[in-house]
Structure formats: C-alpha cells, structure tokens
Coordinates of C-alpha atoms in Angstrom, one line a residue:
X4 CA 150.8 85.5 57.6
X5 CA 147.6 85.7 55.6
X6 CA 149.3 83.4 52.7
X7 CA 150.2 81.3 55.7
X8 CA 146.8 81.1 57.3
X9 CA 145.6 80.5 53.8
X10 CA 147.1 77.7 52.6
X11 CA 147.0 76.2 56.2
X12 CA 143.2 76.0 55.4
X13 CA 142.6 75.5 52.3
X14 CA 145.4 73.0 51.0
X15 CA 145.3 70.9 54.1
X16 CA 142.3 68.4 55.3
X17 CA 141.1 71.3 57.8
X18 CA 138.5 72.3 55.7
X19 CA 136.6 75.4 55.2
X20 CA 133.1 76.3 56.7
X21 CA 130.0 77.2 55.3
X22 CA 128.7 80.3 54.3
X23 CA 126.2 81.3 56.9
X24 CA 122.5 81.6 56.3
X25 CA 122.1 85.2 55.5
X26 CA 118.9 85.6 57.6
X27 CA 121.4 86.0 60.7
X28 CA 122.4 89.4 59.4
X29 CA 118.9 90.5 59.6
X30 CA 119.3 91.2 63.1
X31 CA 119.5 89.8 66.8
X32 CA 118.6 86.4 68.0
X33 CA 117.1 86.4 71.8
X34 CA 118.0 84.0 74.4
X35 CA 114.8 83.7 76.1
X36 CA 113.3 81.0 78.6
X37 CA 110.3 80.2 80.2
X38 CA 107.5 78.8 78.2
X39 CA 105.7 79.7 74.7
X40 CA 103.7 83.1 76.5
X41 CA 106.8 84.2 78.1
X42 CA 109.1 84.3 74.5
X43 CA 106.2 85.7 72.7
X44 CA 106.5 88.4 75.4
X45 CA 110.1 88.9 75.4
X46 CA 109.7 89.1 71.4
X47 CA 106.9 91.9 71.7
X48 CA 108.6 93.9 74.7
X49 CA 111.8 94.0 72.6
X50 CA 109.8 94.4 68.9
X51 CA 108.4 98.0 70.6
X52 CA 111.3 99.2 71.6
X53 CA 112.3 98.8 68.0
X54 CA 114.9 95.4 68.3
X55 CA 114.8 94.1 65.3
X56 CA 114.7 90.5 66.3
X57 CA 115.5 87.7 63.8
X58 CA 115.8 84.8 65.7
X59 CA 114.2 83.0 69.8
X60 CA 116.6 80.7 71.5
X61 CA 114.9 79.3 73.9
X62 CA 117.4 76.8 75.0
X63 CA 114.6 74.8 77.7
X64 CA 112.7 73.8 75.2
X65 CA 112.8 70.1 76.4
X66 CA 111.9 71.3 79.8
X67 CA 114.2 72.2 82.9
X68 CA 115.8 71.1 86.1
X69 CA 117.0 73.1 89.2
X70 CA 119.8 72.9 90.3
X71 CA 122.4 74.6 93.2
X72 CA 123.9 76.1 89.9
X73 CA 120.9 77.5 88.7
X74 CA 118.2 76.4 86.2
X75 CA 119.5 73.4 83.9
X76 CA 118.1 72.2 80.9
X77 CA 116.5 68.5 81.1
X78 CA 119.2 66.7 78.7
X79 CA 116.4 64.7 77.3
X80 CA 116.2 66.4 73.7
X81 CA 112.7 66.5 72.7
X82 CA 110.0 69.1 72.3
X83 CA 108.4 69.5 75.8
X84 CA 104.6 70.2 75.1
X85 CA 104.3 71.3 79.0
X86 CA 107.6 73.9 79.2
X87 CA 106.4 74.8 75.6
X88 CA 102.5 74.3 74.6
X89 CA 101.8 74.9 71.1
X90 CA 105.3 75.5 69.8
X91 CA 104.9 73.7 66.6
X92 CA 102.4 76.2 65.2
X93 CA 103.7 79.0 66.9
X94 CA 107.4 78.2 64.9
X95 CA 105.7 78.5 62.2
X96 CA 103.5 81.6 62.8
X97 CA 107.3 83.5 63.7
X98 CA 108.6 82.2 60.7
X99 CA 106.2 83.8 58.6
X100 CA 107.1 87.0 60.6
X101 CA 110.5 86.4 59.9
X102 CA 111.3 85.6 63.6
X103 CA 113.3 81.9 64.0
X104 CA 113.3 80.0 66.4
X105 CA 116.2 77.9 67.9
X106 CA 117.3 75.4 70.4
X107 CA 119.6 73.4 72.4
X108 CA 121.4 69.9 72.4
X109 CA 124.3 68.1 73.2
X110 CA 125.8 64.6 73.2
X111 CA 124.4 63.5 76.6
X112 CA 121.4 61.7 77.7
X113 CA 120.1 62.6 81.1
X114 CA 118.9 58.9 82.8
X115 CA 115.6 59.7 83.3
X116 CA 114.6 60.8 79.6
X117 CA 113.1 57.9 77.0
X118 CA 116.0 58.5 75.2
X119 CA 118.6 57.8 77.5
X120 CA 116.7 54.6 77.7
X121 CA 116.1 53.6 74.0
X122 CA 120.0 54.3 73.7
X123 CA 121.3 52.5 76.5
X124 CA 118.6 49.4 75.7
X125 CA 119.9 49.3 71.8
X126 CA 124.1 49.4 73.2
X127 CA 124.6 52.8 72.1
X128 CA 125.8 54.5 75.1
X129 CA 129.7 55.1 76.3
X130 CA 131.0 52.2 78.6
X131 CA 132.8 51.8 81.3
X132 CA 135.5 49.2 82.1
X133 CA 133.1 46.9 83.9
X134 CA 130.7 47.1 80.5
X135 CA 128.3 49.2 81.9
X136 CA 127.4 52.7 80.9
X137 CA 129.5 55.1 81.6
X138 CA 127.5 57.7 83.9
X139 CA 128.7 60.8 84.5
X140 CA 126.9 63.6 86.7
X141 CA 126.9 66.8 85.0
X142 CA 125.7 68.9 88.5
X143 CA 123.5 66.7 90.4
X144 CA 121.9 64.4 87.2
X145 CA 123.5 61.6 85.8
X146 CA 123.7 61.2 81.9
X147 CA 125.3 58.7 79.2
X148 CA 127.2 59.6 76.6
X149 CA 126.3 58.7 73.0
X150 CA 129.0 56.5 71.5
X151 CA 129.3 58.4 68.5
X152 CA 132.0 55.9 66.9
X153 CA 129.4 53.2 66.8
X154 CA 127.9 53.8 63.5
X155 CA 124.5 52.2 64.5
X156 CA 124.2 54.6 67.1
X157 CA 125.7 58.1 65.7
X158 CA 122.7 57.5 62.7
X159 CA 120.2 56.9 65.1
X160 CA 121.3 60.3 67.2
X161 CA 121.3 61.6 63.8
X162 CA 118.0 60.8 63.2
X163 CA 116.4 62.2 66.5
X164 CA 118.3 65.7 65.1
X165 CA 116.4 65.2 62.0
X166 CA 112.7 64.3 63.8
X167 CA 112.9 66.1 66.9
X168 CA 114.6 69.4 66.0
X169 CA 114.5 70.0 61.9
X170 CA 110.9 68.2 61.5
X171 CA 110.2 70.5 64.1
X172 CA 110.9 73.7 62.4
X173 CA 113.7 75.0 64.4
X174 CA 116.5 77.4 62.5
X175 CA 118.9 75.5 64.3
X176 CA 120.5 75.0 67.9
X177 CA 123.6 75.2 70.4
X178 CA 125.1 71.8 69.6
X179 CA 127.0 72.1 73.3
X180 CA 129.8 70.1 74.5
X181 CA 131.7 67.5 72.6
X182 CA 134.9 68.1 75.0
X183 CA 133.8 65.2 78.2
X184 CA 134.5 61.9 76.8
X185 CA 136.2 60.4 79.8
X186 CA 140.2 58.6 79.0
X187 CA 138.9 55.7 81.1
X188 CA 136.1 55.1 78.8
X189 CA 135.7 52.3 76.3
X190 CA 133.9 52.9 73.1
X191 CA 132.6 51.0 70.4
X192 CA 135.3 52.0 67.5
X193 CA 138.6 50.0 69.1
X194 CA 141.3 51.2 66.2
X195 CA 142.5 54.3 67.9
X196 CA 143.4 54.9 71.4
X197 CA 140.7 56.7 74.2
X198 CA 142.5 59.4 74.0
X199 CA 142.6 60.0 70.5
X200 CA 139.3 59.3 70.4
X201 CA 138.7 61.9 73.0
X202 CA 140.5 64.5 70.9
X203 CA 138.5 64.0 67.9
X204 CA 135.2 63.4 69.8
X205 CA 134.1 66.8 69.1
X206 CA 134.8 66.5 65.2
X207 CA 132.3 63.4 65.6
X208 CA 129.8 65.6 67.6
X209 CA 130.2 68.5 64.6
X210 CA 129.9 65.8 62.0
X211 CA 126.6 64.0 63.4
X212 CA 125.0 67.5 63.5
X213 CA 126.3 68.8 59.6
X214 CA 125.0 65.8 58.5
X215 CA 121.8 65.7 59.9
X216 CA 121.5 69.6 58.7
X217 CA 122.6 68.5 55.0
X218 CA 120.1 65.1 54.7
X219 CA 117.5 67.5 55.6
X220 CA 118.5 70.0 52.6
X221 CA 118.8 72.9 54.7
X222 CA 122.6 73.8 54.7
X223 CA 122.5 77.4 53.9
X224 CA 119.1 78.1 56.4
X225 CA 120.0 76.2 59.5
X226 CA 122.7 77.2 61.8
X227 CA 123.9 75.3 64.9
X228 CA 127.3 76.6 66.7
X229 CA 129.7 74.4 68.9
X230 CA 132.4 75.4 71.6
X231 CA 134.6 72.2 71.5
X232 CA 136.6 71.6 68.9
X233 CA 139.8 69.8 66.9
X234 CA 141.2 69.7 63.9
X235 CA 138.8 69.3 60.6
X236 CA 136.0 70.6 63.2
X237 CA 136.0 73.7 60.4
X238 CA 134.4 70.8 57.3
X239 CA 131.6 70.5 59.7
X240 CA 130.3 73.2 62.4
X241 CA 129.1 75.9 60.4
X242 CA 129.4 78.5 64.0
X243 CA 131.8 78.4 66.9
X244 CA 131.3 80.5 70.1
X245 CA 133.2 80.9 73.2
X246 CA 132.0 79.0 75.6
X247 CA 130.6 79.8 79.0
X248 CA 132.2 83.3 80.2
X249 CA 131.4 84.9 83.6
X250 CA 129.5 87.6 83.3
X251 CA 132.1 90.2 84.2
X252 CA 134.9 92.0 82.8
X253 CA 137.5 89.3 84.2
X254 CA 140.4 88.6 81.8
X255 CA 140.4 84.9 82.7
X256 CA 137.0 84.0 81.6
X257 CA 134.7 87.4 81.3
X258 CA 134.6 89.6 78.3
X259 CA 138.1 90.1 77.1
X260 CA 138.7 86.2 76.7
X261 CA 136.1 86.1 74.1
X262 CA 138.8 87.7 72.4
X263 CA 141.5 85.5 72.4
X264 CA 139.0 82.8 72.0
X265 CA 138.0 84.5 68.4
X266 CA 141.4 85.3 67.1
X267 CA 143.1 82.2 68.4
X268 CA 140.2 79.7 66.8
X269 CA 140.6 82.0 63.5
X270 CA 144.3 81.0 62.9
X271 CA 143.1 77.6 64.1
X272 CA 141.3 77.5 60.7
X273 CA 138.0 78.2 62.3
X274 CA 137.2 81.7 61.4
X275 CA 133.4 82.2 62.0
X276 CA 132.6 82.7 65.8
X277 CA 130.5 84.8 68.0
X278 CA 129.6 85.0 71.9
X279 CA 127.0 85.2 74.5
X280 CA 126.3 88.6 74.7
X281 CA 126.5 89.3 78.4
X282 CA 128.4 86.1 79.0
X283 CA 126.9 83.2 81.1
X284 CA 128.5 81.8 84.3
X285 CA 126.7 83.4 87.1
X286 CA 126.7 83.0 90.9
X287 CA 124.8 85.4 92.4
X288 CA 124.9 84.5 95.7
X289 CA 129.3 85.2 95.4
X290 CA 128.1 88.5 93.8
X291 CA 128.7 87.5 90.3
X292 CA 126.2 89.5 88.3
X293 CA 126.0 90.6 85.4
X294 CA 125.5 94.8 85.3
X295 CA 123.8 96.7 82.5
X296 CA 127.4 97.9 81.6
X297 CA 128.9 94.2 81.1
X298 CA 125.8 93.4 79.2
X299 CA 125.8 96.9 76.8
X300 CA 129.5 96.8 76.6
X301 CA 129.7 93.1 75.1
X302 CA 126.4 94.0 72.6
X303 CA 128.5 96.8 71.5
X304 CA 131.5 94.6 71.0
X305 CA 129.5 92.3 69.2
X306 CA 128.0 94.1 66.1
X307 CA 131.5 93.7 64.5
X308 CA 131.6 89.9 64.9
X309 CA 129.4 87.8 62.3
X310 CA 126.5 86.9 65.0
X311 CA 124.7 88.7 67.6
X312 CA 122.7 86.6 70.4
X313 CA 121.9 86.8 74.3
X314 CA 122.0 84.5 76.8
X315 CA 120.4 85.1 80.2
X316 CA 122.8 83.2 81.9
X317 CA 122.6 80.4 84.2
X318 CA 121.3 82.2 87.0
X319 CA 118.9 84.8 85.0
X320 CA 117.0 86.5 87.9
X321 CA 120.5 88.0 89.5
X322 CA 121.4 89.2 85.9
X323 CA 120.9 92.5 83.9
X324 CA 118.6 91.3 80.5
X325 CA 118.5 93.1 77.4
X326 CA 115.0 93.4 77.7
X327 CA 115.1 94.6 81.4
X328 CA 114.3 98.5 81.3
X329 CA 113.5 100.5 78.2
X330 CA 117.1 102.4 78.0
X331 CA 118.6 98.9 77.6
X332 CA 116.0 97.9 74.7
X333 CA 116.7 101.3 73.3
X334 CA 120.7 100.6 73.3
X335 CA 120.6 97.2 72.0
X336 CA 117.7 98.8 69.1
X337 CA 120.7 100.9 67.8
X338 CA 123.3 98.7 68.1
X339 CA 121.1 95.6 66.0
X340 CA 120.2 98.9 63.7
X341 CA 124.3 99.1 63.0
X342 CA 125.1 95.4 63.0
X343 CA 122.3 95.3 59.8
X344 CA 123.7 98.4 58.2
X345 CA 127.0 96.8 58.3
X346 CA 125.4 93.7 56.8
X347 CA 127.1 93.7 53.6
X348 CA 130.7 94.8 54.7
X349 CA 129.9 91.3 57.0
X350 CA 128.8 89.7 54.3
X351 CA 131.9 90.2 52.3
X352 CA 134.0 89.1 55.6
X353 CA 132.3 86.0 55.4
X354 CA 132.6 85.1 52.2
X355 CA 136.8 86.0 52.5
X356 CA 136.3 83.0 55.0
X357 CA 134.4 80.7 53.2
X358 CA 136.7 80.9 50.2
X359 CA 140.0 82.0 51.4
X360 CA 140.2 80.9 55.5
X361 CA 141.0 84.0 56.5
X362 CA 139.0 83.9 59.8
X363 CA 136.7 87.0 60.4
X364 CA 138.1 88.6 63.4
X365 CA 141.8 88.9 62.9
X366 CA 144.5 89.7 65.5
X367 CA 146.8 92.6 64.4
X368 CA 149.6 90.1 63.2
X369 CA 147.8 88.6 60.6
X370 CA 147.8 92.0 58.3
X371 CA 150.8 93.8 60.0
X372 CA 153.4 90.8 61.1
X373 CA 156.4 93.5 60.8
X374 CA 155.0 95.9 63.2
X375 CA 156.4 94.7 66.7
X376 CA 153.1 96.4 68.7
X377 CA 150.7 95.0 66.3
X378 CA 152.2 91.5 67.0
X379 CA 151.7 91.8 70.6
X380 CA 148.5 93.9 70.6
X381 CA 145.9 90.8 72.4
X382 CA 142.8 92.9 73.4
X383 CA 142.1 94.6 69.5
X384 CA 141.3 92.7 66.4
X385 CA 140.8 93.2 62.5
X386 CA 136.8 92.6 61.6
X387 CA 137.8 92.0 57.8
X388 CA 141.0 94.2 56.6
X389 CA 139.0 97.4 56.5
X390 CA 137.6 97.3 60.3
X391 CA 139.6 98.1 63.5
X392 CA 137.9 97.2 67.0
X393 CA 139.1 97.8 70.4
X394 CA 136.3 96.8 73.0
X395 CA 136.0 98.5 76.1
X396 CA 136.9 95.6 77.8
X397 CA 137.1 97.1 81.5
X398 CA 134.5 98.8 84.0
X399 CA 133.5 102.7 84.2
X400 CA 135.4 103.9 80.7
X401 CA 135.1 106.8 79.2
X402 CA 138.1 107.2 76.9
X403 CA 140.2 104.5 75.3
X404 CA 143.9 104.4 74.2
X405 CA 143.9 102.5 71.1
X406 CA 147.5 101.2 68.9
X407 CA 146.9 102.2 64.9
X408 CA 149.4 100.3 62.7
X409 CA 150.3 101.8 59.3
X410 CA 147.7 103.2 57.3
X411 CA 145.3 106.1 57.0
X412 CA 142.3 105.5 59.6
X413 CA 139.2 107.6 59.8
X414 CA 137.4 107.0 63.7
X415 CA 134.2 105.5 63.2
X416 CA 131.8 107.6 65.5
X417 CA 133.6 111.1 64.1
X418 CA 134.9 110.6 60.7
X419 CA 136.7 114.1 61.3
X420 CA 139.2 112.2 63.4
X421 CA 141.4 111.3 60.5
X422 CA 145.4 110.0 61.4
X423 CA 148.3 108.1 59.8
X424 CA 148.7 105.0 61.9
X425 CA 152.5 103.7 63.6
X426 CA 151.0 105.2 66.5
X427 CA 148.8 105.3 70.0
X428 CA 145.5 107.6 69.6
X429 CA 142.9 108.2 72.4
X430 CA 139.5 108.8 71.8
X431 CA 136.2 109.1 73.5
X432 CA 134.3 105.7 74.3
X433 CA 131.4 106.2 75.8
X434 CA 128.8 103.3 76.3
X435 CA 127.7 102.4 72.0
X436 CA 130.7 103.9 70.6
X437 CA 133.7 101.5 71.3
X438 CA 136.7 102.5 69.2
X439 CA 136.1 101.3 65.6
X440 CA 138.7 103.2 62.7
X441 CA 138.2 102.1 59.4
X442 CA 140.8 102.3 56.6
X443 CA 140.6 105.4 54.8
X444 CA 140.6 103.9 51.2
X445 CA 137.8 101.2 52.2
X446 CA 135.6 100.2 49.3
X447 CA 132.6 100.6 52.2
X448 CA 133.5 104.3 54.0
X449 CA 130.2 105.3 52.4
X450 CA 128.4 102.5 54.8
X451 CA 130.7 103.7 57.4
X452 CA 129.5 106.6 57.3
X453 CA 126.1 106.7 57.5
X454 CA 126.5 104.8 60.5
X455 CA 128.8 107.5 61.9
X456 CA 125.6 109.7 62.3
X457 CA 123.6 107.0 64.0
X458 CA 123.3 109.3 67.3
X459 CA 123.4 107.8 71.2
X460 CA 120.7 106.8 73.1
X461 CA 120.7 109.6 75.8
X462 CA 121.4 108.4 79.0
X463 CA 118.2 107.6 81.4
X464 CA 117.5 110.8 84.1
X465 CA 119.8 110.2 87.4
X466 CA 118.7 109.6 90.6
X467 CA 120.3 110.0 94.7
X468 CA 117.4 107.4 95.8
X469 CA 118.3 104.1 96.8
X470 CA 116.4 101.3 95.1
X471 CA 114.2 99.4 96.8
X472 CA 114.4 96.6 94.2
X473 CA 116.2 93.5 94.9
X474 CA 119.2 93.7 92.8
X475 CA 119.6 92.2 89.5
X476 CA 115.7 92.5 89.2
X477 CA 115.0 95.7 87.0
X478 CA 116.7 99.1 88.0
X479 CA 120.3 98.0 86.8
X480 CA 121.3 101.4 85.2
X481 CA 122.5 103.1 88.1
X482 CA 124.2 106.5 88.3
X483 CA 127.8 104.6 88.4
X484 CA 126.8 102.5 85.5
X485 CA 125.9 105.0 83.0
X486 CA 128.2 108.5 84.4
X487 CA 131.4 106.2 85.1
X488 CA 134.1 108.0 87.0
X489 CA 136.8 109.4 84.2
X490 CA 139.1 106.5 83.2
X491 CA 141.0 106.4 80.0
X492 CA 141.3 102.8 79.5
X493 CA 144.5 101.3 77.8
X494 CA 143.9 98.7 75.1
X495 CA 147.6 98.3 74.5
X496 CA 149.4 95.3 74.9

C-alpha cells in the first residue's frame, strides 16, 4: 500500500505539495474576530497564560455581515480600515514579535463590494443562460462568481491576491470554497463541458492562489489552505482542512469526520491537512454548542496533525473559546508546548510527504494491509510510521480501548506501558492525554519521552452552584465536563 500510494503520486500528474513554512510549527494560530483592539487582546490574554501563539486569523478582516446564521464575512476581499484600524502597521509590529497574521477569501464577490463591480463591468463574472451574471445567494447576500477560465479575469483576481492580501503583509489565508460553480452555468473557457469544469473549478481556485503566492516569492513563508478539491489540487494548495464541522462529537460532521476527511484526502494524494479546532457549524438556538470538552478534546487530537488553529465558529458567543477561562488557556498552553516539542518528528512527516506522497495521517492499512482489524480500524490513524493516535472521539471518556497491530508499542503518557501489538489494549484517557503509542525502536522515543513527563493541568475546583451566566458565555467547565461519568470508550472498528 505505501509503494502504491507512492507511485500514485509521484509518477502520475497528481503532483506533490509543498513543504510547509516552518514558522507553523512554532506554535498555535488563533482564530480571532472583532477589530485590531479585540485580537491584540485575545493575543495578550492567551500570551499570559503561556500559549505560545504563532499566528491571528482574523477571518473579518474585510468587515462583516449578520446574518440568521450568524456573523458572515463581507465577501468583498479588501482590508477594511473601520473592522480593522491600523492593521497595516500593527502586521508588521506582530511580525517582528513573531506573531502572523492571516486572513480570509474565496472565489465570490458579494454585489455590493467595488469588486464585485469592477469584475462584473470588465465581463469577468460567471454567467447565466440569459448572459447575465450568475448570482447566487450564499445566506441572504447575493454574490458572482469569478470566471476563473477566462484568463483575463483569473490574472486580475490574481492580482487583488497579490495587492490586497501579500502587499499587505498577511502570512496567508483560508482560500474557502472552490466547490459552487453551478452545472447551469456558462463560463468563458467553452472546450470542456460545465460539469467538467465544475469538477476542476477548485484546481483553478488552488492554482490562482499558488500562483499569486509564487509571483510574490513567498512559497515557503506563506500558507493558504482549501477544503474543495480534485485531482492535481496536490501541485497547488499547499494545506487542506476539513471543512465546516459541527461543533459536537457527531460522526456525520462533528469531530470524528475530520478523520476520515484526513486519511481519505491522504490516499487522495493530498497528504497535508489539519482542522478547526473546535469545529464550526453552530446553531445555538437548536442547542448546538460547542462545550469546553469538544473544544479540549479536538486541541488534543490536533497536536499530532501538521497544523494547529481555532475557529470560533459561526455563532461565537454560544461557543466554548480557547481563550474563555484560564483552565482552558492553561490546557491548550500544554498541548501547543507538545505540538512544538514534537516539531521535528513533524518535521520529518512532512518532508516523507513532500518527497515520497505518503500523506501525514495514515489510516492503519497503509502500514499493516495484512492485518484484517487494521484494515477496518476508521476512527485511529498513523501520524508518520512511528506515531499511533486514537482520539477520544465521544463525550464523558475516561478510558479508551485502542487496536495495536504488530510491533512493540511504548504508551505515550506512561512509557512503562510497554506491549507487543496483534491486540486490543485499554488505557486511561483523561482530558490531554488521548491514546498516543509510539514504536518501540523509533529513531525519536527520546522526544517522546520528554514529552511523556509533561504533567496535566489539574482540573479547576468543583462546584454544586448553578451558574448564573448565560450559557456559552464563560463558565463552560462544569463538573460533568471535567469529572465525566466512567466510560471506557471503544475506538475499534
């Protein structure tokens, strides 16, 4: 399978991606909103708890809109002096700190930005059948679409990349969408069908971004990371992520799908991914929240994947934040202290991707295809060939049955817990210890380790009060969240 997933890579027009800047391993990027004085505050608040914060992504940068959804971005993709006063200077004050900042954008033009209007006037919007634009409401606003097969117009929303987001000084972006080209669309390049031009709309999207990023000479420092994808998408996104997850444990779309999405897009030939920690769909008013345990259990998850970063969510006043009470900061402190200690076991996963395609997070099959439990194992992944994860993928856990295939595994968080593998093992999993073994023989158990002694954060006092908070505003650490009832949770197929 790893010959397989090799050569499907590397000897076919896929394409490999790019190393990744190495200033992402020096810690957490923050998804923060609300202005220039609310991220600098969000940056000190988490800075004193002893985050170590590498990167702002303040995805409203070009100002907001409310909607019955929540608080949308104003798809108009321009530095927004009033949502943002003094950001130009204050990007390059962070930067000297060694704190990035990053952004949003996407292939859509709300209609009542000055770009919408210089694209539609110059013909480089989507049409319709009638040979109008093509307008489609994204939740109560109407947008075009750039027509990205029209050369004139993919360099000119190459261009505005350049000016408005690398001139700048951003460290790069969500380049969102790339999946909505409508079938009933007409476009500028005729040769190829709608629909195959839907399909490789997102390569477009991903090349008009890597292109913009490599005119500027700054492959290797910027990032930006898509969720839509096709085939060759790999020669020009340098990040993928999941997509918009509810922020809950559902298998459908909450934690455990990031999962699949990883190790699926990995043997897609796409091998470096990540997630919103905490996930993002929320409706708070259906009682979709996020909970300090959702948002802890995915940060944990998410030191043994190549990127960490937060997103408050759609709805961010009904969610849990990582910078919401002090035990939170102090969890998410430890587990960014990890991720960097593991920086150069990440490092060398990376670079297996780069050169060889082998994606980062694995599924089971790729290194044991003849073990029938491995092949079927969904919910657990390889993070290299050394590294063995099994989230906590479910509420109130305490314990964990995890599958070990062949080998000699040492558990991460008590290196005395040393087994042969071909078999199930349960072991404590309390919140910032999900199971992690690591191969006995790895060239890095020294790294692994020292990060075995890293001790918990202890667990805030308890209380029998009732809050008299609204919910989802500060006191999300409740008695059920952190001294779950007893459940052994089964990460088995």
């Amino acid at each position: 399978m790893v010959d397989l997933v090799k050569s499907f890579v590397t000897d076919t027009p896929l394409g490999k991606m790019a190393p990744l800047p190495s200033w992402l391993r020096d810690g957490i990027i923050l998804g923060v909103q609300g202005g220039t004085d609310i991220m600098l505050k969000r940056l000190k608040t988490a800075q004193d708890q002893g985050v170590a914060v590498n990167g702002l992504w303040i995805q409203d940068w070009a100002g907001i809109k409310n909607t019955t959804f929540g608080q949308r971005l104003f798809w108009n993709w321009k530095w927004n002096p009033k949502r943002y006063p003094g950001l130009d200077q204050k990007i390059k004050d962070l930067k000297a700190q060694g704190v990035k900042v990053l952004a949003y954008i996407n292939p859509n033009l709300n209609i009542e930005g000055d770009l919408y209007k210089t694209a539609s006037s110059q013909g480089f919007v989507v049409k319709n059948r009638t040979g109008n634009p093509y307008l489609l409401d994204f939740g109560e606003f109407l947008c075009g679409i750039v027509d990205l097969t029209n050369p004139a117009a993919f360099n000119w929303y190459k261009g505005q990349i350049k000016t408005n987001m690398i001139d700048l000084g951003l460290s790069g972006w969500m380049a969102d969408f790339g999946e909505y080209l409508p079938v009933d669309a007409v476009v500028f390049d005729k040769t190829l069908s709608i629909e195959m031009v839907h399909n490789q709309w997102p390569v477009l999207w991903a090349s008009c971004n890597r292109q913009a990023v490599e005119e500027s000479g700054k492959l290797g420092e910027i990032v930006f990371w898509m969720r839509a994808g096709a085939a060759r998408t790999s020669n020009y996104t340098t990040l993928m992520w999941a997509g918009d997850q509810n922020v809950d444990f559902s298998y459908g779309d909450g934690l455990p799908s990031t999962i699949i999405a990883a190790t699926s897009m990995g043997l897609s030939g796409t091998g470096l991914t990540h997630f919103d920690i905490g996930g993002y769909t929320t409706f708070g008013s259906l009682g979709l929240r996020r909970t300090a345990e959702l948002l802890l259990r995915s940060a944990e998850m998410a030191v043994f994947t190549p990127v960490m970063r937060t997103h408050e969510g759609n709805q961010p006043d009904f969610n849990v934040q990582a910078y919401s009470n002090q035990y939170i900061l102090l969890q998410f402190a430890r587990l960014v202290k990890i991720y960097r200690m593991l920086g150069n076991y990440t490092n060398s996963v990376i670079q297996t991707c780069v050169r060889d395609g082998i994606p980062a997070q694995r599924p089971l099959v790729l290194h044991y295809q003849n073990d029938p439990v491995a092949v079927n194992a969904k919910y657990q992944y390889m993070y290299g060939s050394d590294l063995l994860i099994a989230p906590v993928i479910q509420a109130n856990v305490t314990s964990q049955k995890v599958y070990l295939p062949q080998g000699e595994w040492v558990f991460l968080w008590n290196t005395s817990t040393q087994t042969a593998g071909n078999k199930y093992i349960t072991v404590p999993a309390p919140i910032g210890q999900p199971p992690v073994f690591y191969q006995k023989t790895s060239p890095y158990s020294a790294t692994f380790n020292a990060v075995s002694k890293i001790p918990l954060v202890p667990p805030p006092p308890t209380t029998n009060q009732p809050s008299t908070k609204a919910p989802g505003l500060f006191d999300f650490m409740t008695a059920m969240e952190y001294q779950a009832d007893k459940k052994t949770c089964d990460a088995s197929p």
